[in-house]
Amino acid sequence: MTSELLAPLDLAFWHLESTEHPMHLGALAHFGPLPGGGRPSAVLDLLGSRAAAIPRLRMRVRDVLLPVGGAAWSNDPQFDVGRHVREIALPGADFDAESARLAGELMERPVERGLPPWEMYLLTGAPDGSFAVLVKLHHALADGMRAVAIGAGIFDEIAAVARRAGGRRPRAVPPRSWLPGPGRLVGAARERIGDLGRAVEVGASVVGASVARAGRLDEPAATALAADSSGTRRVATAVLDLERVHQVRRTSGGTANDVLLAVVAGALRRWLDERGAPLPGADPRALVPVSRRRPGSPAGSGNSLSAYLLALPVTEPDPAARLAAVRRDMDRNKADGPMRGAGALAVLADQLPPLAHRFGAPLASGAARLLFDVLVTNVPLPRSALSLGGAPLRTLFPMAPLARGQALAVAMSPYGGRVHVGLVADGKAVPDLDALAAALSDELELLEKAH
């Protein structure tokens, strides 16, 4: 893998980034002690060697002449894994709290451009010998599913599979080009006409949803979930019992994700009430990313996603009715498909030429608040037990980036019979993020009792 053009959506994420709004995904993974009482610091070399063996993590972004405004992934000739993997020792009194605090600080900082856009931090200092790993991957590098596929390479089980495969690297992907050869001109023209038609259709849907939204920006919920660009980040975590989620699902119907979205809606309602804030006249709108990868297809590189829009039923006092409302709206979203509504903005981005992303990113970055109030995403993890250096993975909290004007992003990952929830918020706008995290467990309990 020597050179590969950034896909249009990847290029959009690359240019959307600013100092106040870094566009990287994150994950905070907690591990138990190493077997035999080994020192956690020993994991640093293991992390470095496994990360260096992942081809995608050795690639950086560089500008190209063609297509105009484009960029490409290329191997970093001076790649040094030591510039990406570091150890930080924390006070051991409350290791979990300290690691979450530090994760917020590290999530504030954009990854360094000019280098492969990722970082890993080994966090040590827990009295029992446990440790944590914080991973940051730029969104241009991967969407949630692709990030899992890349990051999984550090785990013992995935690394062992790679060794058994003989260390074979993926076949090089030929660079994408907007200048097809003579034999492809007719086919390319037809494809671009089709792309234009899809872009017009999706664009009309996005604009329509945005216009309908524009008059609601002064609603209390929208105001509580909005923030100026303070550049600060706060991280909080929560753990929910997955069997309890499935028990509600089995009783009420729908999906486990419907139940989790209803839990988030109830937690927001409780959080607003505890703040003494009035309930909104209309429900806040969540952007719920969905993968456009086909089941069974190869993971591929870069981003392949769209999103659904969902009115989180914060104004509904009854937990069962909240879940019913979520199910109804999500069923409607799935019936309409990923090409409708403001959530289809990612699909529209895939139809635009590179130059549009380079110069349109500043304008687009300010439009998020016209489209939605909060991001809520579900990132699946491998179902098998994972470990690092023999230390078992206990928890893994995903973290999503904040768009301009957004105060909160919620990411969830089921693993090991539990749902790990990572909340990222603007540090100044949401100083009480821990209260929102605590409300998630309370709301799941309410939902259980209601069913």
Tab-separated table of C-alpha atoms in Angstrom:
chain	number	residue	atom	x	y	z
A	1	MET	CA	0.000	0.000	0.000
A	2	THR	CA	1.952	3.022	-1.248
A	3	SER	CA	-0.551	5.668	-2.332
A	4	GLU	CA	-4.334	5.944	-2.218
A	5	LEU	CA	-6.547	8.971	-2.736
A	6	LEU	CA	-8.723	10.012	0.190
A	7	ALA	CA	-12.335	9.229	-0.567
A	8	PRO	CA	-14.566	12.333	-0.690
A	9	LEU	CA	-16.054	11.771	2.783
A	10	ASP	CA	-12.604	11.159	4.293
A	11	LEU	CA	-11.423	14.404	2.692
A	12	ALA	CA	-14.409	16.218	4.191
A	13	PHE	CA	-13.465	15.055	7.702
A	14	TRP	CA	-9.853	16.080	7.092
A	15	HIS	CA	-10.847	19.640	6.170
A	16	LEU	CA	-13.596	19.997	8.791
A	17	GLU	CA	-11.028	19.926	11.584
A	18	SER	CA	-9.997	23.044	13.466
A	19	THR	CA	-7.993	23.671	16.623
A	20	GLU	CA	-11.195	23.971	18.678
A	21	HIS	CA	-12.874	21.009	16.957
A	22	PRO	CA	-10.463	18.124	16.383
A	23	MET	CA	-11.981	15.400	14.237
A	24	HIS	CA	-10.635	12.238	15.834
A	25	LEU	CA	-12.426	9.221	17.253
A	26	GLY	CA	-11.280	7.838	20.580
A	27	ALA	CA	-11.475	4.803	22.821
A	28	LEU	CA	-10.481	4.395	26.465
A	29	ALA	CA	-9.779	0.731	27.219
A	30	HIS	CA	-9.206	-0.571	30.758
A	31	PHE	CA	-7.272	-3.805	31.296
A	32	GLY	CA	-6.742	-6.000	34.321
A	33	PRO	CA	-3.262	-6.667	35.783
A	34	LEU	CA	-0.678	-8.468	33.683
A	35	PRO	CA	-0.282	-12.175	34.465
A	36	GLY	CA	2.528	-13.017	36.865
A	37	GLY	CA	2.508	-9.538	38.344
A	38	GLY	CA	4.263	-7.935	35.362
A	39	ARG	CA	4.762	-4.171	35.302
A	40	PRO	CA	2.257	-2.323	33.107
A	41	SER	CA	5.096	-0.265	31.605
A	42	ALA	CA	6.163	-3.418	29.782
A	43	VAL	CA	3.076	-3.067	27.600
A	44	LEU	CA	4.489	0.062	25.936
A	45	ASP	CA	6.854	-1.847	23.636
A	46	LEU	CA	4.115	-4.365	22.827
A	47	LEU	CA	1.721	-1.575	21.868
A	48	GLY	CA	4.355	0.029	19.675
A	49	SER	CA	5.317	-3.149	17.828
A	50	ARG	CA	1.725	-4.152	17.145
A	51	ALA	CA	0.673	-0.672	16.028
A	52	ALA	CA	3.691	-0.460	13.715
A	53	ALA	CA	2.646	-3.744	12.100
A	54	ILE	CA	-0.732	-2.292	10.998
A	55	PRO	CA	-0.137	-0.880	7.476
A	56	ARG	CA	-2.813	1.821	7.716
A	57	LEU	CA	-1.157	3.286	10.822
A	58	ARG	CA	2.068	3.918	8.889
A	59	MET	CA	0.352	6.239	6.405
A	60	ARG	CA	0.076	10.022	6.408
A	61	VAL	CA	-1.968	12.494	4.351
A	62	ARG	CA	-0.317	14.555	1.634
A	63	ASP	CA	-1.726	16.975	-0.937
A	64	VAL	CA	-1.790	15.943	-4.608
A	65	LEU	CA	-1.928	17.892	-7.868
A	66	LEU	CA	-4.773	15.834	-9.315
A	67	PRO	CA	-7.599	15.794	-8.642
A	68	VAL	CA	-7.482	19.493	-7.809
A	69	GLY	CA	-7.992	19.958	-4.081
A	70	GLY	CA	-7.451	16.258	-3.384
A	71	ALA	CA	-5.168	14.455	-0.966
A	72	ALA	CA	-3.728	10.968	-0.731
A	73	TRP	CA	-2.568	8.455	1.837
A	74	SER	CA	1.099	7.592	1.447
A	75	ASN	CA	3.622	5.655	3.496
A	76	ASP	CA	5.547	7.835	5.927
A	77	PRO	CA	9.205	7.270	4.960
A	78	GLN	CA	10.349	8.438	8.401
A	79	PHE	CA	7.708	6.610	10.421
A	80	ASP	CA	8.662	6.373	14.100
A	81	VAL	CA	6.152	4.599	16.293
A	82	GLY	CA	7.691	6.277	19.337
A	83	ARG	CA	6.141	9.563	18.192
A	84	HIS	CA	2.685	8.003	18.434
A	85	VAL	CA	2.782	5.690	21.463
A	86	ARG	CA	3.549	7.180	24.882
A	87	GLU	CA	3.188	6.298	28.563
A	88	ILE	CA	1.641	8.576	31.196
A	89	ALA	CA	1.733	7.656	34.896
A	90	LEU	CA	-1.345	8.764	36.851
A	91	PRO	CA	-1.982	9.167	40.593
A	92	GLY	CA	-3.315	5.824	41.772
A	93	ALA	CA	-5.881	6.967	44.344
A	94	ASP	CA	-8.794	6.907	41.860
A	95	PHE	CA	-7.341	5.564	38.657
A	96	ASP	CA	-10.633	5.343	36.732
A	97	ALA	CA	-11.547	8.951	37.487
A	98	GLU	CA	-8.046	10.185	36.686
A	99	SER	CA	-7.956	8.312	33.384
A	100	ALA	CA	-11.307	9.824	32.352
A	101	ARG	CA	-10.088	13.297	33.310
A	102	LEU	CA	-6.884	12.855	31.315
A	103	ALA	CA	-8.816	11.397	28.373
A	104	GLY	CA	-10.783	14.651	28.213
A	105	GLU	CA	-7.582	16.682	28.103
A	106	LEU	CA	-6.012	14.471	25.441
A	107	MET	CA	-9.173	14.500	23.327
A	108	GLU	CA	-8.895	18.302	23.185
A	109	ARG	CA	-5.667	18.132	21.209
A	110	PRO	CA	-5.724	17.532	17.453
A	111	VAL	CA	-3.387	14.820	16.221
A	112	GLU	CA	-0.265	16.190	14.553
A	113	ARG	CA	-0.618	16.742	10.820
A	114	GLY	CA	2.262	15.671	8.650
A	115	LEU	CA	2.431	12.407	10.574
A	116	PRO	CA	0.136	9.378	10.414
A	117	PRO	CA	-2.955	10.819	12.182
A	118	TRP	CA	-3.255	8.670	15.309
A	119	GLU	CA	-1.966	8.425	18.891
A	120	MET	CA	-1.966	5.848	21.690
A	121	TYR	CA	-1.358	6.490	25.371
A	122	LEU	CA	-0.553	3.822	27.960
A	123	LEU	CA	-1.967	5.016	31.293
A	124	THR	CA	-0.377	3.418	34.359
A	125	GLY	CA	-0.412	3.966	38.117
A	126	ALA	CA	-3.369	1.889	39.373
A	127	PRO	CA	-2.621	0.306	42.780
A	128	ASP	CA	-3.704	-3.169	41.633
A	129	GLY	CA	-1.449	-3.173	38.554
A	130	SER	CA	-4.275	-2.642	36.083
A	131	PHE	CA	-3.779	-0.108	33.295
A	132	ALA	CA	-5.598	1.704	30.491
A	133	VAL	CA	-4.932	2.546	26.852
A	134	LEU	CA	-6.323	5.640	25.151
A	135	VAL	CA	-6.486	5.454	21.349
A	136	LYS	CA	-7.087	8.429	19.042
A	137	LEU	CA	-7.732	7.927	15.306
A	138	HIS	CA	-8.535	10.777	12.942
A	139	HIS	CA	-12.001	10.430	11.417
A	140	ALA	CA	-10.440	10.718	7.948
A	141	LEU	CA	-8.653	7.458	8.732
A	142	ALA	CA	-11.756	5.487	9.616
A	143	ASP	CA	-15.405	5.453	10.600
A	144	GLY	CA	-16.426	3.603	13.760
A	145	MET	CA	-16.450	0.101	12.245
A	146	ARG	CA	-13.173	0.623	10.411
A	147	ALA	CA	-11.620	2.108	13.577
A	148	VAL	CA	-12.517	-1.083	15.441
A	149	ALA	CA	-10.938	-3.174	12.680
A	150	ILE	CA	-7.732	-1.106	12.816
A	151	GLY	CA	-7.512	-0.821	16.597
A	152	ALA	CA	-8.221	-4.507	17.126
A	153	GLY	CA	-4.747	-5.253	15.793
A	154	ILE	CA	-3.235	-4.397	19.186
A	155	PHE	CA	-5.096	-7.219	20.974
A	156	ASP	CA	-3.443	-10.597	21.573
A	157	GLU	CA	-6.149	-12.566	19.768
A	158	ILE	CA	-6.133	-10.448	16.586
A	159	ALA	CA	-2.332	-10.188	16.506
A	160	ALA	CA	-2.113	-14.004	16.773
A	161	VAL	CA	-4.410	-14.389	13.753
A	162	ALA	CA	-2.181	-12.014	11.777
A	163	ARG	CA	0.918	-14.039	12.712
A	164	ARG	CA	-0.741	-17.300	11.655
A	165	ALA	CA	-1.577	-15.672	8.324
A	166	GLY	CA	2.144	-15.229	7.776
A	167	GLY	CA	2.125	-11.469	8.185
A	168	ARG	CA	0.597	-10.966	4.752
A	169	ARG	CA	-0.322	-7.381	4.138
A	170	PRO	CA	-3.460	-6.299	2.313
A	171	ARG	CA	-3.139	-6.067	-1.470
A	172	ALA	CA	-2.232	-2.556	-2.576
A	173	VAL	CA	-5.236	-0.462	-3.518
A	174	PRO	CA	-4.685	1.409	-6.781
A	175	PRO	CA	-5.036	5.176	-6.418
A	176	ARG	CA	-8.470	6.531	-7.224
A	177	SER	CA	-8.453	8.913	-10.141
A	178	TRP	CA	-10.904	11.408	-11.586
A	179	LEU	CA	-9.158	11.032	-14.975
A	180	PRO	CA	-10.345	7.674	-16.406
A	181	GLY	CA	-8.675	6.067	-19.388
A	182	PRO	CA	-10.312	6.208	-22.847
A	183	GLY	CA	-11.981	2.835	-22.435
A	184	ARG	CA	-13.786	4.018	-19.305
A	185	LEU	CA	-14.954	7.453	-20.444
A	186	VAL	CA	-18.502	6.415	-21.356
A	187	GLY	CA	-18.978	4.388	-18.179
A	188	ALA	CA	-17.479	7.171	-16.068
A	189	ALA	CA	-19.785	9.728	-17.672
A	190	ARG	CA	-22.829	7.625	-16.927
A	191	GLU	CA	-21.635	7.124	-13.365
A	192	ARG	CA	-21.136	10.868	-12.831
A	193	ILE	CA	-24.637	11.584	-14.220
A	194	GLY	CA	-26.028	9.048	-11.776
A	195	ASP	CA	-23.982	10.625	-8.962
A	196	LEU	CA	-25.343	14.051	-9.892
A	197	GLY	CA	-28.908	12.775	-9.726
A	198	ARG	CA	-28.295	11.214	-6.310
A	199	ALA	CA	-26.579	14.381	-5.104
A	200	VAL	CA	-29.558	16.533	-6.144
A	201	GLU	CA	-31.975	14.143	-4.423
A	202	VAL	CA	-29.943	13.949	-1.216
A	203	GLY	CA	-29.189	17.674	-1.267
A	204	ALA	CA	-32.873	18.536	-1.485
A	205	SER	CA	-33.576	16.231	1.449
A	206	VAL	CA	-30.791	17.795	3.539
A	207	VAL	CA	-31.898	21.344	2.769
A	208	GLY	CA	-35.529	20.524	3.529
A	209	ALA	CA	-34.667	19.011	6.892
A	210	SER	CA	-32.378	21.933	7.735
A	211	VAL	CA	-34.992	24.568	6.891
A	212	ALA	CA	-37.545	22.768	9.042
A	213	ARG	CA	-35.004	22.750	11.849
A	214	ALA	CA	-33.846	26.369	11.625
A	215	GLY	CA	-36.750	27.832	13.570
A	216	ARG	CA	-36.093	25.650	16.656
A	217	LEU	CA	-32.584	26.715	17.609
A	218	ASP	CA	-33.777	28.756	20.569
A	219	GLU	CA	-35.568	25.827	22.226
A	220	PRO	CA	-34.307	25.093	25.775
A	221	ALA	CA	-33.045	21.607	24.911
A	222	ALA	CA	-31.270	22.865	21.817
A	223	THR	CA	-29.665	25.604	23.925
A	224	ALA	CA	-28.558	23.158	26.647
A	225	LEU	CA	-26.926	20.914	24.052
A	226	ALA	CA	-25.185	23.737	22.178
A	227	ALA	CA	-21.826	25.315	22.900
A	228	ASP	CA	-19.492	27.976	21.624
A	229	SER	CA	-16.042	26.779	20.624
A	230	SER	CA	-14.305	26.648	24.010
A	231	GLY	CA	-11.869	23.999	22.768
A	232	THR	CA	-12.166	22.099	26.067
A	233	ARG	CA	-13.326	18.505	26.474
A	234	ARG	CA	-14.717	16.526	29.363
A	235	VAL	CA	-15.157	12.728	29.323
A	236	ALA	CA	-17.486	10.623	31.466
A	237	THR	CA	-18.298	6.922	31.301
A	238	ALA	CA	-21.124	4.570	32.246
A	239	VAL	CA	-21.628	0.800	32.150
A	240	LEU	CA	-25.030	-0.792	31.501
A	241	ASP	CA	-25.980	-4.457	31.821
A	242	LEU	CA	-26.556	-5.801	28.294
A	243	GLU	CA	-28.841	-8.608	29.475
A	244	ARG	CA	-31.150	-6.038	31.073
A	245	VAL	CA	-31.206	-4.150	27.760
A	246	HIS	CA	-32.148	-7.341	25.928
A	247	GLN	CA	-34.793	-8.157	28.507
A	248	VAL	CA	-36.519	-4.851	27.734
A	249	ARG	CA	-36.113	-5.531	24.011
A	250	ARG	CA	-37.674	-8.983	24.307
A	251	THR	CA	-40.651	-7.537	26.151
A	252	SER	CA	-41.201	-4.428	24.047
A	253	GLY	CA	-39.932	-5.482	20.603
A	254	GLY	CA	-37.620	-3.456	18.424
A	255	THR	CA	-33.855	-3.594	18.743
A	256	ALA	CA	-31.319	-3.250	21.538
A	257	ASN	CA	-30.240	0.034	19.952
A	258	ASP	CA	-33.837	1.324	20.224
A	259	VAL	CA	-33.711	0.570	23.956
A	260	LEU	CA	-30.377	2.359	24.347
A	261	LEU	CA	-31.643	5.414	22.465
A	262	ALA	CA	-34.671	5.527	24.773
A	263	VAL	CA	-32.305	5.315	27.766
A	264	VAL	CA	-30.333	8.286	26.417
A	265	ALA	CA	-33.570	10.257	25.950
A	266	GLY	CA	-34.656	9.531	29.534
A	267	ALA	CA	-31.224	10.420	30.886
A	268	LEU	CA	-31.317	13.768	29.079
A	269	ARG	CA	-34.756	14.474	30.546
A	270	ARG	CA	-33.521	13.631	34.053
A	271	TRP	CA	-30.363	15.698	33.528
A	272	LEU	CA	-32.334	18.755	32.400
A	273	ASP	CA	-34.635	18.387	35.407
A	274	GLU	CA	-31.704	18.140	37.831
A	275	ARG	CA	-30.239	21.265	36.267
A	276	GLY	CA	-33.519	23.066	36.878
A	277	ALA	CA	-33.802	23.662	33.142
A	278	PRO	CA	-37.252	23.777	31.503
A	279	LEU	CA	-38.246	20.969	29.190
A	280	PRO	CA	-38.201	21.937	25.520
A	281	GLY	CA	-41.277	22.667	23.487
A	282	ALA	CA	-39.971	20.209	20.885
A	283	ASP	CA	-37.711	17.197	21.329
A	284	PRO	CA	-33.981	17.549	20.602
A	285	ARG	CA	-32.810	15.849	17.452
A	286	ALA	CA	-30.148	13.124	17.503
A	287	LEU	CA	-27.911	12.169	14.621
A	288	VAL	CA	-27.554	8.364	14.656
A	289	PRO	CA	-24.747	7.204	12.309
A	290	VAL	CA	-25.321	4.022	10.304
A	291	SER	CA	-22.782	2.089	8.263
A	292	ARG	CA	-23.299	1.793	4.514
A	293	ARG	CA	-21.035	-1.251	4.341
A	294	ARG	CA	-22.894	-4.303	3.086
A	295	PRO	CA	-22.963	-7.352	5.374
A	296	GLY	CA	-20.161	-9.749	4.496
A	297	SER	CA	-18.292	-7.181	2.404
A	298	PRO	CA	-14.609	-6.445	3.139
A	299	ALA	CA	-13.965	-3.677	5.647
A	300	GLY	CA	-12.268	-1.509	3.037
A	301	SER	CA	-10.577	1.742	3.927
A	302	GLY	CA	-11.915	5.065	5.062
A	303	ASN	CA	-15.485	6.052	5.854
A	304	SER	CA	-18.664	4.504	4.479
A	305	LEU	CA	-21.578	5.850	6.458
A	306	SER	CA	-24.772	7.837	6.530
A	307	ALA	CA	-27.020	8.649	9.478
A	308	TYR	CA	-30.605	8.685	10.659
A	309	LEU	CA	-32.269	11.605	12.392
A	310	LEU	CA	-34.279	10.850	15.496
A	311	ALA	CA	-36.333	13.130	17.730
A	312	LEU	CA	-35.260	12.013	21.207
A	313	PRO	CA	-38.559	11.949	23.183
A	314	VAL	CA	-37.281	14.035	26.092
A	315	THR	CA	-40.674	15.689	26.553
A	316	GLU	CA	-42.428	12.335	27.097
A	317	PRO	CA	-42.689	11.551	30.855
A	318	ASP	CA	-43.507	7.842	30.484
A	319	PRO	CA	-40.470	5.548	29.889
A	320	ALA	CA	-42.500	2.963	27.940
A	321	ALA	CA	-43.957	5.652	25.707
A	322	ARG	CA	-40.441	7.032	25.119
A	323	LEU	CA	-39.290	3.636	23.871
A	324	ALA	CA	-42.374	3.289	21.666
A	325	ALA	CA	-41.664	6.699	20.120
A	326	VAL	CA	-38.030	5.751	19.442
A	327	ARG	CA	-39.099	2.454	17.843
A	328	ARG	CA	-41.642	4.216	15.650
A	329	ASP	CA	-39.169	6.852	14.404
A	330	MET	CA	-36.336	4.381	13.860
A	331	ASP	CA	-38.634	2.053	11.923
A	332	ARG	CA	-39.617	4.995	9.737
A	333	ASN	CA	-35.950	5.906	9.234
A	334	LYS	CA	-35.096	2.363	8.153
A	335	ALA	CA	-38.045	2.257	5.776
A	336	ASP	CA	-36.988	5.545	4.161
A	337	GLY	CA	-33.328	4.468	3.906
A	338	PRO	CA	-30.091	6.421	4.407
A	339	MET	CA	-30.689	8.871	1.538
A	340	ARG	CA	-33.313	10.960	3.353
A	341	GLY	CA	-33.117	13.813	5.812
A	342	ALA	CA	-30.208	15.851	7.107
A	343	GLY	CA	-28.532	12.633	8.226
A	344	ALA	CA	-27.781	11.926	4.573
A	345	LEU	CA	-25.222	14.748	4.535
A	346	ALA	CA	-22.447	12.130	4.568
A	347	VAL	CA	-23.920	10.582	1.417
A	348	LEU	CA	-24.003	14.015	-0.223
A	349	ALA	CA	-20.348	14.558	0.741
A	350	ASP	CA	-19.431	11.425	-1.222
A	351	GLN	CA	-20.826	13.037	-4.399
A	352	LEU	CA	-18.792	16.257	-4.203
A	353	PRO	CA	-15.403	16.875	-5.860
A	354	PRO	CA	-12.295	17.379	-3.654
A	355	LEU	CA	-12.113	21.122	-4.288
A	356	ALA	CA	-15.594	21.561	-2.824
A	357	HIS	CA	-14.457	19.941	0.425
A	358	ARG	CA	-11.285	22.018	0.643
A	359	PHE	CA	-13.085	25.365	0.348
A	360	GLY	CA	-16.530	24.399	1.634
A	361	ALA	CA	-15.412	22.837	4.930
A	362	PRO	CA	-15.424	26.113	6.937
A	363	LEU	CA	-19.020	26.771	5.890
A	364	ALA	CA	-20.111	23.169	6.457
A	365	SER	CA	-18.509	23.011	9.910
A	366	GLY	CA	-20.894	25.684	11.164
A	367	ALA	CA	-23.993	23.946	9.809
A	368	ALA	CA	-24.126	21.061	12.284
A	369	ARG	CA	-26.420	22.904	14.663
A	370	LEU	CA	-28.897	23.423	11.824
A	371	LEU	CA	-29.080	19.659	11.407
A	372	PHE	CA	-29.048	18.069	14.866
A	373	ASP	CA	-28.522	18.650	18.599
A	374	VAL	CA	-26.557	15.609	19.720
A	375	LEU	CA	-24.678	12.696	18.167
A	376	VAL	CA	-25.570	9.207	19.473
A	377	THR	CA	-23.636	6.308	17.953
A	378	ASN	CA	-23.329	2.570	18.593
A	379	VAL	CA	-19.954	1.003	17.750
A	380	PRO	CA	-19.897	-2.831	17.712
A	381	LEU	CA	-16.896	-4.681	19.148
A	382	PRO	CA	-15.732	-8.271	18.622
A	383	ARG	CA	-17.796	-10.713	20.684
A	384	SER	CA	-14.814	-12.813	21.786
A	385	ALA	CA	-12.827	-12.016	24.929
A	386	LEU	CA	-9.859	-9.732	24.239
A	387	SER	CA	-6.571	-9.161	26.043
A	388	LEU	CA	-3.325	-7.216	25.757
A	389	GLY	CA	-0.123	-8.908	26.875
A	390	GLY	CA	-2.290	-11.439	28.680
A	391	ALA	CA	-4.123	-8.723	30.631
A	392	PRO	CA	-7.898	-9.089	30.068
A	393	LEU	CA	-9.887	-6.226	28.573
A	394	ARG	CA	-12.352	-5.102	31.241
A	395	THR	CA	-14.055	-2.114	29.647
A	396	LEU	CA	-13.790	-0.130	26.427
A	397	PHE	CA	-15.453	3.270	26.183
A	398	PRO	CA	-15.759	4.717	22.643
A	399	MET	CA	-15.591	8.473	22.167
A	400	ALA	CA	-16.933	10.537	19.268
A	401	PRO	CA	-15.807	14.004	18.122
A	402	LEU	CA	-17.874	17.142	18.703
A	403	ALA	CA	-19.063	19.111	15.704
A	404	ARG	CA	-18.965	22.902	15.813
A	405	GLY	CA	-21.788	24.236	17.963
A	406	GLN	CA	-22.350	20.866	19.666
A	407	ALA	CA	-21.951	20.351	23.415
A	408	LEU	CA	-22.365	16.570	23.672
A	409	ALA	CA	-21.641	13.305	21.827
A	410	VAL	CA	-22.654	9.860	23.105
A	411	ALA	CA	-20.966	6.645	21.916
A	412	MET	CA	-21.822	3.096	23.024
A	413	SER	CA	-20.135	-0.289	22.581
A	414	PRO	CA	-21.483	-3.658	23.770
A	415	TYR	CA	-18.742	-5.990	25.031
A	416	GLY	CA	-18.544	-8.818	27.535
A	417	GLY	CA	-22.215	-8.689	28.506
A	418	ARG	CA	-22.187	-4.957	29.170
A	419	VAL	CA	-22.717	-1.752	27.236
A	420	HIS	CA	-19.866	0.707	27.668
A	421	VAL	CA	-20.952	4.315	27.190
A	422	GLY	CA	-18.469	7.091	26.504
A	423	LEU	CA	-19.709	10.672	26.763
A	424	VAL	CA	-17.674	13.554	25.349
A	425	ALA	CA	-18.776	17.109	26.083
A	426	ASP	CA	-17.570	20.653	25.801
A	427	GLY	CA	-15.872	21.149	29.167
A	428	LYS	CA	-17.285	24.612	29.800
A	429	ALA	CA	-20.800	23.976	28.509
A	430	VAL	CA	-21.307	20.682	30.379
A	431	PRO	CA	-19.318	20.747	33.644
A	432	ASP	CA	-21.845	18.297	35.157
A	433	LEU	CA	-21.276	15.509	32.619
A	434	ASP	CA	-20.901	12.924	35.409
A	435	ALA	CA	-24.524	13.579	36.408
A	436	LEU	CA	-25.679	12.727	32.885
A	437	ALA	CA	-23.578	9.537	32.927
A	438	ALA	CA	-25.110	8.470	36.248
A	439	ALA	CA	-28.630	9.102	34.902
A	440	LEU	CA	-28.183	6.410	32.228
A	441	SER	CA	-28.272	3.545	34.759
A	442	ASP	CA	-31.261	5.073	36.522
A	443	GLU	CA	-33.170	5.342	33.257
A	444	LEU	CA	-32.486	1.734	32.279
A	445	GLU	CA	-33.930	0.681	35.631
A	446	LEU	CA	-37.043	2.800	35.024
A	447	LEU	CA	-37.462	1.281	31.572
A	448	GLU	CA	-37.208	-2.226	33.051
A	449	LYS	CA	-39.924	-1.475	35.581
A	450	ALA	CA	-42.143	0.001	32.863
A	451	HIS	CA	-42.005	-3.300	30.953
